[in-house]
């Protein structure tokens, strides 16, 4: 009959979509799933499965609005046909998508629904997964609010602290279940994110303990990406413990793995972290070496923001070594790039660095009127409303604060 | 042009020693999300199309 031919065609298209997504080609998979939807089916459970997979494919393709749409269709359908397990799954997926979109309150409702149904069905695996998702939503919520401010880990407003503490609790609850279930992979994920939550809360020792567990499990699985993540996170935690030597060792492992995995962006980040670590160790030669490596990759990847950061760091390191010519060169590059990318705060930093360097070098300002005429702008922006920017930028502002602008004027 | 002042150079140097806070990039490495998965084959048994399903899957195996 025509109807059964239609069903067969829909199924075949969906199966091909599944195969393609499993093989990692989500883009092609999406085409087959969408064709399957076009053909249509009378079977609502099949349709629900197609919607769900379309949602996930779009999620992996970072097309979250589409992912949201299909997971929503799936949820509606699952409710209509009274498929409780299907509803739980759709709620979880919808929750994850809402989290990425920054809609934390609705994400929490959805993930909580996933949790409630899993408990109702006595589905331990589902319960654990819902707890992990809830942890992730609260972590993102906390981090999101935190990144809008200018504080450091450990110095958090109450709402941020509450969200992060909840995240930690959910990860712990998840760990209890997945440990009982003997699911090492799930333990690895929970330890990693628990470690990052402790890090943001300023519990650096706990962060180290969690990331050490994550590292152990990554090695068990031979999962080198996870291993690299753990090294990087361990490095970050040791920085805040003031153990810079240890941090540098972990960043070096990160760098080694980034090179093995041929991930240039991660390699650049590792070099940047190492440059900063050696600056903290006051070994400026090594700092310069790593910052130059970072600079080369940033240029290669056409990462202007990274390039600007590299120039800023190089300017600082050369200044520390007393190599003012090189410092000047990089401060000028920093200024150029900040202008190019429209980074106002970077531009102000670069201007002040330059005027300070020029002061030290005893250069005449008369050759550069434009710079001095704008130093009032710098003053005003420091005393008045500072732009709300990221933490890194806020630190640049703090560096600025120490550079009493009055001195520049007196010199002139 | 004025001579380089040692005092100022030292001052400048002390200013550029960064706080460890500059390191706190937003570069925390998170673990991946886990999505719940459904498959059309999960529901084969519940479809009232036994022979059709059979023909679908066997065709696939032959490919």
CSV table of C-alpha atoms in Angstrom, one decimal:
chain,number,residue,atom,x,y,z
A,1,UNK,CA,0.0,0.0,0.0
A,2,UNK,CA,1.0,3.6,-0.4
A,3,UNK,CA,1.0,4.1,3.4
A,4,UNK,CA,3.4,1.3,4.1
A,5,UNK,CA,5.7,2.4,1.3
A,6,UNK,CA,5.7,5.8,2.9
A,7,UNK,CA,6.6,4.3,6.3
A,8,UNK,CA,9.4,2.3,4.8
A,9,UNK,CA,10.8,5.3,3.0
A,10,UNK,CA,10.7,7.4,6.2
A,11,UNK,CA,12.4,4.6,8.2
A,12,UNK,CA,15.1,4.1,5.6
A,13,UNK,CA,15.9,7.8,5.5
A,14,UNK,CA,16.0,8.0,9.3
A,15,UNK,CA,18.2,5.0,9.5
A,16,UNK,CA,20.6,6.5,7.0
A,17,UNK,CA,20.5,9.7,9.1
A,18,UNK,CA,21.4,7.7,12.2
A,19,UNK,CA,24.2,6.0,10.4
A,20,UNK,CA,25.7,9.3,9.2
A,21,UNK,CA,25.4,11.0,12.6
A,22,UNK,CA,27.1,8.0,14.3
A,23,UNK,CA,29.9,8.2,11.7
A,24,UNK,CA,30.3,11.9,12.7
A,25,UNK,CA,28.7,13.5,9.7
A,26,UNK,CA,25.9,15.4,11.4
A,27,UNK,CA,25.5,17.8,8.5
A,28,UNK,CA,24.6,15.0,6.1
A,29,UNK,CA,22.6,13.2,8.8
A,30,UNK,CA,20.4,16.2,9.2
A,31,UNK,CA,19.5,16.2,5.5
A,32,UNK,CA,18.3,12.6,5.8
A,33,UNK,CA,16.4,13.2,9.0
A,34,UNK,CA,14.7,16.3,7.5
A,35,UNK,CA,13.8,14.2,4.4
A,36,UNK,CA,12.3,11.6,6.7
A,37,UNK,CA,10.2,14.2,8.3
A,38,UNK,CA,9.1,15.4,4.9
A,39,UNK,CA,8.0,12.0,3.9
A,40,UNK,CA,6.3,11.6,7.3
A,41,UNK,CA,5.2,8.6,9.3
A,42,UNK,CA,2.1,7.6,11.2
A,43,UNK,CA,4.2,6.2,14.0
A,44,UNK,CA,4.7,8.9,16.6
A,45,UNK,CA,7.5,7.1,18.5
A,46,UNK,CA,9.5,6.9,15.3
A,47,UNK,CA,8.8,10.6,14.7
A,48,UNK,CA,9.8,11.4,18.2
A,49,UNK,CA,13.1,9.5,17.7
A,50,UNK,CA,13.7,11.5,14.5
A,51,UNK,CA,13.0,14.8,16.2
A,52,UNK,CA,15.3,13.9,19.1
A,53,UNK,CA,18.2,13.0,16.7
A,54,UNK,CA,17.6,16.1,14.7
A,55,UNK,CA,17.8,18.1,17.9
A,56,UNK,CA,21.1,16.5,18.9
A,57,UNK,CA,22.6,16.8,15.4
A,58,UNK,CA,21.9,20.5,15.4
A,59,UNK,CA,23.2,20.7,19.0
A,60,UNK,CA,26.6,19.2,17.9
A,61,UNK,CA,26.5,21.6,14.9
A,62,UNK,CA,26.2,24.5,17.4
A,63,UNK,CA,22.8,25.5,15.8
A,64,UNK,CA,21.1,25.8,19.1
A,65,UNK,CA,17.9,27.6,17.9
A,66,UNK,CA,17.2,24.6,15.6
A,67,UNK,CA,18.2,22.2,18.4
A,68,UNK,CA,15.7,23.9,20.7
A,69,UNK,CA,12.9,23.6,18.1
A,70,UNK,CA,13.3,19.9,17.5
A,71,UNK,CA,13.8,19.0,21.2
A,72,UNK,CA,10.7,20.9,21.9
A,73,UNK,CA,8.8,19.0,19.2
A,74,UNK,CA,10.1,15.8,20.7
A,75,UNK,CA,9.0,16.8,24.2
A,76,UNK,CA,5.5,17.7,23.0
A,77,UNK,CA,5.2,14.4,21.1
A,78,UNK,CA,6.5,12.3,24.0
A,79,UNK,CA,3.9,13.8,26.3
A,80,UNK,CA,1.1,13.3,23.7
A,81,UNK,CA,1.8,9.6,23.4
A,82,UNK,CA,2.4,9.2,27.1
A,83,UNK,CA,6.0,8.0,26.7
A,84,UNK,CA,7.4,8.8,30.1
A,85,UNK,CA,11.0,7.7,29.3
A,86,UNK,CA,10.8,9.6,26.1
A,87,UNK,CA,9.6,12.7,27.9
A,88,UNK,CA,12.5,12.4,30.4
A,89,UNK,CA,15.0,12.2,27.6
A,90,UNK,CA,13.5,15.1,25.7
A,91,UNK,CA,13.4,17.2,28.9
A,92,UNK,CA,17.1,16.5,29.5
A,93,UNK,CA,18.1,17.5,25.9
A,94,UNK,CA,15.9,20.6,26.0
A,95,UNK,CA,17.5,21.5,29.3
A,96,UNK,CA,21.1,21.2,27.9
A,97,UNK,CA,20.1,23.3,24.9
A,98,UNK,CA,18.5,26.0,27.0
A,99,UNK,CA,21.7,26.1,29.2
A,100,UNK,CA,23.8,26.7,26.1
A,101,UNK,CA,21.4,29.5,25.1
A,102,UNK,CA,21.8,31.1,28.6
A,103,UNK,CA,18.2,30.4,29.6
A,104,UNK,CA,19.2,28.9,33.0
A,105,UNK,CA,15.9,29.1,34.8
A,106,UNK,CA,14.0,27.1,32.1
A,107,UNK,CA,17.0,24.8,31.8
A,108,UNK,CA,16.8,24.0,35.5
A,109,UNK,CA,13.0,23.2,35.2
A,110,UNK,CA,13.7,20.8,32.2
A,111,UNK,CA,16.6,19.0,33.9
A,112,UNK,CA,14.7,18.7,37.1
A,113,UNK,CA,11.9,17.1,35.1
A,114,UNK,CA,14.4,14.6,33.6
A,115,UNK,CA,15.5,13.9,37.2
A,116,UNK,CA,12.0,13.5,38.6
A,117,UNK,CA,10.9,11.1,35.9
A,118,UNK,CA,14.1,9.0,36.1
A,119,UNK,CA,13.5,8.6,39.8
A,120,UNK,CA,9.9,7.7,39.2
A,121,UNK,CA,11.0,5.1,36.7
A,122,UNK,CA,13.7,4.0,39.1
A,123,UNK,CA,16.1,4.5,36.2
A,124,UNK,CA,19.5,5.0,37.9
A,125,UNK,CA,21.4,5.7,34.8
A,126,UNK,CA,18.9,8.4,33.8
A,127,UNK,CA,19.0,9.8,37.3
A,128,UNK,CA,22.8,10.1,37.3
A,129,UNK,CA,22.8,11.8,33.9
A,130,UNK,CA,20.1,14.3,35.0
A,131,UNK,CA,22.2,15.1,38.0
A,132,UNK,CA,25.2,15.7,35.8
A,133,UNK,CA,23.1,18.0,33.5
A,134,UNK,CA,21.8,19.9,36.5
A,135,UNK,CA,25.3,20.4,37.8
A,136,UNK,CA,26.3,21.7,34.4
A,137,UNK,CA,23.4,24.2,34.3
A,138,UNK,CA,24.2,25.6,37.8
A,139,UNK,CA,27.9,25.7,36.9
A,140,UNK,CA,27.1,27.7,33.7
A,141,UNK,CA,24.7,29.9,35.6
A,142,UNK,CA,27.4,30.7,38.2
A,143,UNK,CA,30.1,31.2,35.7
A,144,UNK,CA,27.9,33.4,33.6
A,145,UNK,CA,27.1,35.8,36.4
A,146,UNK,CA,30.7,35.7,37.7
A,147,UNK,CA,32.2,36.6,34.3
A,148,UNK,CA,30.0,39.8,34.2
A,149,UNK,CA,31.9,41.0,37.3
A,150,UNK,CA,35.5,41.7,37.9
A,151,UNK,CA,36.3,39.5,40.8
A,152,UNK,CA,38.7,36.6,41.1
A,153,UNK,CA,37.8,33.0,41.9
A,154,UNK,CA,37.0,32.7,45.6
A,155,UNK,CA,35.7,36.3,45.8
A,156,UNK,CA,32.2,35.8,44.6
A,157,UNK,CA,28.8,37.4,45.2
A,158,UNK,CA,26.3,35.3,47.0
A,159,UNK,CA,24.2,34.3,44.1
A,160,UNK,CA,27.2,33.1,42.2
A,161,UNK,CA,28.5,31.2,45.2
A,162,UNK,CA,25.0,29.6,45.7
A,163,UNK,CA,24.8,28.5,42.0
A,164,UNK,CA,28.3,27.0,42.1
A,165,UNK,CA,27.7,25.3,45.4
A,166,UNK,CA,24.6,23.7,44.0
A,167,UNK,CA,26.6,22.6,41.0
A,168,UNK,CA,29.1,20.9,43.2
A,169,UNK,CA,26.4,19.2,45.2
A,170,UNK,CA,24.8,17.8,42.0
A,171,UNK,CA,28.2,16.5,40.7
A,172,UNK,CA,28.8,14.8,44.1
A,173,UNK,CA,25.3,13.2,43.9
A,174,UNK,CA,26.0,12.1,40.4
A,175,UNK,CA,29.4,10.7,41.5
A,176,UNK,CA,27.8,8.6,44.2
A,177,UNK,CA,25.5,6.9,41.7
A,178,UNK,CA,28.0,6.4,38.8
A,179,UNK,CA,30.5,5.0,41.3
A,180,UNK,CA,28.0,2.4,42.4
A,181,UNK,CA,27.2,1.7,38.8
A,182,UNK,CA,30.9,1.4,38.0
A,183,UNK,CA,30.7,3.9,35.2
A,184,UNK,CA,34.2,5.2,35.0
A,185,UNK,CA,33.6,7.4,32.0
A,186,UNK,CA,30.8,9.2,33.8
A,187,UNK,CA,33.0,9.5,36.9
A,188,UNK,CA,35.7,11.1,34.7
A,189,UNK,CA,33.3,13.8,33.4
A,190,UNK,CA,31.9,14.5,36.9
A,191,UNK,CA,35.4,14.8,38.4
A,192,UNK,CA,36.4,17.2,35.7
A,193,UNK,CA,33.5,19.6,36.1
A,194,UNK,CA,33.5,19.2,39.9
A,195,UNK,CA,37.1,20.3,39.8
A,196,UNK,CA,36.3,23.3,37.7
A,197,UNK,CA,33.5,24.2,40.1
A,198,UNK,CA,35.8,24.0,43.1
A,199,UNK,CA,38.3,26.2,41.2
A,200,UNK,CA,35.7,28.9,40.7
A,201,UNK,CA,34.7,28.7,44.3
A,202,UNK,CA,38.3,29.2,45.3
A,203,UNK,CA,38.7,25.7,46.7
A,204,UNK,CA,41.9,25.1,44.9
A,205,UNK,CA,43.0,22.0,46.9
A,206,UNK,CA,39.7,20.3,46.2
A,207,UNK,CA,40.0,21.3,42.6
A,208,UNK,CA,43.4,19.6,42.4
A,209,UNK,CA,42.0,16.4,44.0
A,210,UNK,CA,39.2,16.2,41.5
A,211,UNK,CA,41.3,16.9,38.5
A,212,UNK,CA,43.8,14.3,39.7
A,213,UNK,CA,41.0,11.8,39.7
A,214,UNK,CA,40.0,13.0,36.2
A,215,UNK,CA,43.5,12.6,35.0
A,216,UNK,CA,43.7,9.0,36.3
A,217,UNK,CA,40.5,8.0,34.5
A,218,UNK,CA,41.6,9.7,31.3
A,219,UNK,CA,44.8,7.6,31.4
A,220,UNK,CA,42.7,4.5,32.0
A,221,UNK,CA,40.8,5.1,28.8
A,222,UNK,CA,43.8,6.4,26.9
A,223,UNK,CA,41.7,9.5,26.3
A,224,UNK,CA,44.4,12.0,25.5
A,225,UNK,CA,42.0,15.0,25.0
A,226,UNK,CA,40.7,14.4,28.5
A,227,UNK,CA,44.2,14.0,29.8
A,228,UNK,CA,45.2,17.3,28.2
A,229,UNK,CA,42.2,19.0,29.8
A,230,UNK,CA,43.1,17.7,33.2
A,231,UNK,CA,46.7,18.9,32.9
A,232,UNK,CA,45.5,22.4,31.9
A,233,UNK,CA,43.0,22.6,34.8
A,234,UNK,CA,45.7,21.3,37.2
A,235,UNK,CA,48.0,24.0,36.0
A,236,UNK,CA,45.4,26.7,36.6
A,237,UNK,CA,44.7,25.4,40.1
A,238,UNK,CA,48.4,25.3,41.1
A,239,UNK,CA,48.8,28.9,39.9
A,240,UNK,CA,46.2,30.0,42.5
A,241,UNK,CA,47.9,27.8,45.1
A,242,UNK,CA,51.0,29.9,44.4
A,243,UNK,CA,52.9,26.7,43.3
A,244,UNK,CA,54.2,28.1,40.0
A,245,UNK,CA,56.8,25.5,39.4
A,246,UNK,CA,54.2,22.7,39.6
A,247,UNK,CA,51.9,24.7,37.4
A,248,UNK,CA,54.6,25.1,34.8
A,249,UNK,CA,55.1,21.3,34.8
A,250,UNK,CA,51.4,20.7,34.1
A,251,UNK,CA,51.3,23.4,31.4
A,252,UNK,CA,54.3,21.7,29.8
A,253,UNK,CA,52.4,18.4,29.7
A,254,UNK,CA,49.4,20.3,28.2
A,255,UNK,CA,51.7,21.7,25.5
A,256,UNK,CA,53.2,18.3,24.8
A,257,UNK,CA,49.8,16.8,24.3
A,258,UNK,CA,48.5,19.7,22.3
A,259,UNK,CA,51.3,19.2,19.9
A,260,UNK,CA,50.7,15.5,19.7
A,261,UNK,CA,47.0,16.1,19.1
A,262,UNK,CA,48.0,18.8,16.5
A,263,UNK,CA,45.7,21.3,18.1
A,264,UNK,CA,47.3,24.7,17.3
A,265,UNK,CA,44.8,26.8,19.2
A,266,UNK,CA,45.3,24.7,22.4
A,267,UNK,CA,49.1,24.8,21.8
A,268,UNK,CA,48.9,28.6,21.7
A,269,UNK,CA,46.9,28.7,24.9
A,270,UNK,CA,49.5,26.4,26.6
A,271,UNK,CA,52.3,28.7,25.5
A,272,UNK,CA,50.5,31.7,26.8
A,273,UNK,CA,49.9,30.1,30.1
A,274,UNK,CA,53.6,29.1,30.3
A,275,UNK,CA,54.6,32.6,29.4
A,276,UNK,CA,52.6,34.0,32.2
A,277,UNK,CA,53.8,31.3,34.7
A,278,UNK,CA,57.4,32.1,33.9
A,279,UNK,CA,56.6,35.8,34.4
A,280,UNK,CA,55.3,34.9,37.9
A,281,UNK,CA,58.5,32.9,38.4
A,282,UNK,CA,60.4,36.1,37.2
A,283,UNK,CA,62.2,34.1,34.6
A,284,UNK,CA,61.5,36.7,31.9
A,285,UNK,CA,63.7,35.0,29.2
A,286,UNK,CA,61.6,31.9,29.3
A,287,UNK,CA,58.4,34.0,29.5
A,288,UNK,CA,59.5,35.8,26.3
A,289,UNK,CA,60.3,32.5,24.6
A,290,UNK,CA,56.8,31.1,25.3
A,291,UNK,CA,55.0,34.4,24.5
A,292,UNK,CA,56.8,34.6,21.2
A,293,UNK,CA,55.6,31.0,20.4
A,294,UNK,CA,52.1,32.1,21.3
A,295,UNK,CA,52.5,35.1,19.1
A,296,UNK,CA,53.5,33.1,16.1
A,297,UNK,CA,50.5,30.7,16.4
A,298,UNK,CA,48.1,33.6,17.0
A,299,UNK,CA,49.3,35.2,13.8
A,300,UNK,CA,49.1,31.9,12.0
A,301,UNK,CA,45.5,31.4,13.2
A,302,UNK,CA,44.7,35.1,12.4
A,303,UNK,CA,43.6,35.5,16.1
A,304,UNK,CA,43.9,39.2,16.5
A,305,UNK,CA,42.9,39.2,20.1
A,306,UNK,CA,45.5,36.6,21.0
A,307,UNK,CA,48.1,38.5,19.0
A,308,UNK,CA,47.2,41.6,21.0
A,309,UNK,CA,47.6,39.7,24.3
A,310,UNK,CA,50.9,38.3,23.2
A,311,UNK,CA,52.2,41.8,22.4
A,312,UNK,CA,51.0,43.2,25.7
A,313,UNK,CA,52.7,40.3,27.6
A,314,UNK,CA,55.9,40.6,25.5
A,315,UNK,CA,55.9,44.3,26.2
A,316,UNK,CA,55.7,43.7,29.9
A,317,UNK,CA,58.4,41.0,29.9
A,318,UNK,CA,60.8,43.1,27.9
A,319,UNK,CA,60.2,46.0,30.2
A,320,UNK,CA,61.0,43.8,33.2
A,321,UNK,CA,64.2,42.8,31.5
A,322,UNK,CA,65.0,46.5,30.9
A,323,UNK,CA,64.9,46.0,27.1
A,324,UNK,CA,62.9,49.1,26.5
A,325,UNK,CA,63.3,49.2,22.7
A,326,UNK,CA,61.7,45.8,22.3
A,327,UNK,CA,59.1,46.7,25.0
A,328,UNK,CA,58.3,49.8,22.9
A,329,UNK,CA,58.0,47.8,19.7
A,330,UNK,CA,55.4,45.4,21.3
A,331,UNK,CA,53.6,48.2,23.1
A,332,UNK,CA,53.1,49.9,19.7
A,333,UNK,CA,51.9,46.6,18.2
A,334,UNK,CA,49.5,46.2,21.1
A,335,UNK,CA,48.1,49.7,20.5
A,336,UNK,CA,47.7,49.0,16.7
A,337,UNK,CA,45.9,45.7,17.3
A,338,UNK,CA,43.7,47.1,20.1
A,339,UNK,CA,42.6,49.8,17.7
A,340,UNK,CA,42.1,47.3,14.9
A,341,UNK,CA,39.8,45.0,17.0
A,342,UNK,CA,38.1,47.9,18.7
A,343,UNK,CA,39.4,46.9,22.2
A,344,UNK,CA,39.0,50.2,24.1
A,345,UNK,CA,40.5,49.0,27.3
A,346,UNK,CA,43.5,47.4,25.5
A,347,UNK,CA,44.0,50.7,23.6
A,348,UNK,CA,44.1,52.7,26.9
A,349,UNK,CA,46.5,50.2,28.4
A,350,UNK,CA,48.8,50.3,25.4
A,351,UNK,CA,48.7,54.1,25.4
A,352,UNK,CA,49.8,54.3,29.0
A,353,UNK,CA,52.4,51.7,28.6
A,354,UNK,CA,53.8,53.6,25.7
A,355,UNK,CA,53.8,56.9,27.5
A,356,UNK,CA,55.5,55.3,30.4
A,357,UNK,CA,58.1,53.7,28.2
A,358,UNK,CA,58.7,57.0,26.4
A,359,UNK,CA,59.1,58.7,29.7
A,360,UNK,CA,61.7,56.2,30.8
A,361,UNK,CA,63.5,56.5,27.4
A,362,UNK,CA,63.3,60.3,27.8
A,363,UNK,CA,61.7,60.8,24.5
A,364,UNK,CA,60.1,64.0,23.6
A,365,UNK,CA,56.3,64.0,23.5
A,366,UNK,CA,56.2,66.9,21.0
A,367,UNK,CA,56.5,64.3,18.2
A,368,UNK,CA,53.4,62.6,19.3
A,369,UNK,CA,50.7,65.1,20.2
A,370,UNK,CA,47.8,62.9,19.5
A,371,UNK,CA,48.8,60.5,22.2
A,372,UNK,CA,49.1,63.1,24.9
A,373,UNK,CA,46.0,64.9,23.9
A,374,UNK,CA,44.1,61.7,24.5
A,375,UNK,CA,45.6,61.1,28.0
A,376,UNK,CA,42.7,63.1,29.4
A,377,UNK,CA,40.4,60.5,28.0
A,378,UNK,CA,42.3,57.9,29.9
A,379,UNK,CA,42.0,59.9,33.1
A,380,UNK,CA,38.3,60.4,32.8
A,381,UNK,CA,37.7,56.8,32.0
A,382,UNK,CA,39.7,55.7,35.0
A,383,UNK,CA,38.0,58.0,37.5
A,384,UNK,CA,34.6,57.8,36.0
A,385,UNK,CA,32.6,54.8,34.8
A,386,UNK,CA,34.9,52.1,33.7
A,387,UNK,CA,33.6,49.9,31.0
A,388,UNK,CA,32.5,46.5,32.3
A,389,UNK,CA,34.8,44.1,30.6
A,390,UNK,CA,36.1,40.6,31.2
A,391,UNK,CA,38.4,39.7,34.0
A,392,UNK,CA,41.6,39.9,31.9
A,393,UNK,CA,40.7,43.3,30.8
A,394,UNK,CA,39.8,44.4,34.3
A,395,UNK,CA,43.3,43.4,35.3
A,396,UNK,CA,44.7,45.6,32.6
A,397,UNK,CA,42.7,48.4,34.2
A,398,UNK,CA,44.2,47.6,37.5
A,399,UNK,CA,47.6,47.7,36.0
A,400,UNK,CA,46.6,51.1,34.7
A,401,UNK,CA,45.5,52.3,38.1
A,402,UNK,CA,49.0,51.8,39.4
A,403,UNK,CA,50.4,54.0,36.6
A,404,UNK,CA,49.5,57.4,38.2
A,405,UNK,CA,48.7,59.5,35.1
A,406,UNK,CA,49.6,62.7,37.0
A,407,UNK,CA,53.2,61.7,36.7
A,408,UNK,CA,52.9,61.7,33.0
A,409,UNK,CA,51.6,65.2,33.1
A,410,UNK,CA,54.3,66.4,35.4
A,411,UNK,CA,56.9,65.0,33.2
A,412,UNK,CA,55.5,66.9,30.3
B,1,UNK,CA,66.1,63.9,24.5
B,2,UNK,CA,66.4,63.3,28.2
B,3,UNK,CA,68.7,60.6,29.7
B,4,UNK,CA,67.2,57.3,30.9
B,5,UNK,CA,66.5,57.5,34.6
B,6,UNK,CA,67.5,54.4,36.4
B,7,UNK,CA,64.9,55.1,39.2
B,8,UNK,CA,62.1,55.4,36.7
B,9,UNK,CA,63.2,52.3,34.8
B,10,UNK,CA,63.1,50.4,38.1
B,11,UNK,CA,59.7,51.9,38.9
B,12,UNK,CA,58.4,50.8,35.5
B,13,UNK,CA,59.8,47.4,35.9
B,14,UNK,CA,58.1,46.9,39.2
B,15,UNK,CA,54.8,47.9,37.6
B,16,UNK,CA,54.9,45.3,35.0
B,17,UNK,CA,55.3,42.3,37.3
B,18,UNK,CA,51.9,40.8,36.7
B,19,UNK,CA,49.6,39.6,39.3
B,20,UNK,CA,48.7,36.0,39.0
B,21,UNK,CA,45.2,37.2,38.4
B,22,UNK,CA,46.0,37.9,34.8
B,23,UNK,CA,46.3,34.2,34.4
B,24,UNK,CA,42.7,33.5,35.4
B,25,UNK,CA,41.6,33.4,31.8
B,26,UNK,CA,38.2,32.0,31.0
B,27,UNK,CA,40.1,29.1,29.7
B,28,UNK,CA,38.7,26.5,32.1
B,29,UNK,CA,38.5,23.2,30.3
B,30,UNK,CA,35.0,21.7,30.7
B,31,UNK,CA,33.9,18.1,30.1
B,32,UNK,CA,31.5,17.5,27.3
B,33,UNK,CA,27.7,17.5,27.7
B,34,UNK,CA,25.8,14.3,27.5
B,35,UNK,CA,22.7,14.2,25.4
B,36,UNK,CA,20.0,11.6,25.7
B,37,UNK,CA,19.7,9.5,22.6
B,38,UNK,CA,16.7,7.9,20.8
B,39,UNK,CA,16.8,5.6,17.8
B,40,UNK,CA,14.1,4.6,15.4
B,41,UNK,CA,15.2,1.0,15.8
B,42,UNK,CA,14.3,1.2,19.5
B,43,UNK,CA,10.7,1.2,18.4
B,44,UNK,CA,10.9,-1.5,15.8
B,45,UNK,CA,9.4,-4.1,18.0
B,46,UNK,CA,6.4,-1.9,18.7
B,47,UNK,CA,5.6,-1.2,15.1
B,48,UNK,CA,3.0,-3.3,13.6
B,49,UNK,CA,5.0,-3.7,10.4
B,50,UNK,CA,7.1,-6.8,11.2
B,51,UNK,CA,7.8,-7.8,7.6
B,52,UNK,CA,8.5,-4.3,6.5
B,53,UNK,CA,11.0,-3.7,9.2
B,54,UNK,CA,12.6,-7.0,8.4
B,55,UNK,CA,13.0,-6.1,4.8
B,56,UNK,CA,14.5,-2.7,5.8
B,57,UNK,CA,17.1,-4.1,8.2
B,58,UNK,CA,18.1,-7.0,5.9
B,59,UNK,CA,18.5,-4.7,3.0
B,60,UNK,CA,20.8,-2.6,5.2
B,61,UNK,CA,22.8,-5.6,6.2
B,62,UNK,CA,23.4,-6.4,2.6
B,63,UNK,CA,24.7,-3.0,1.7
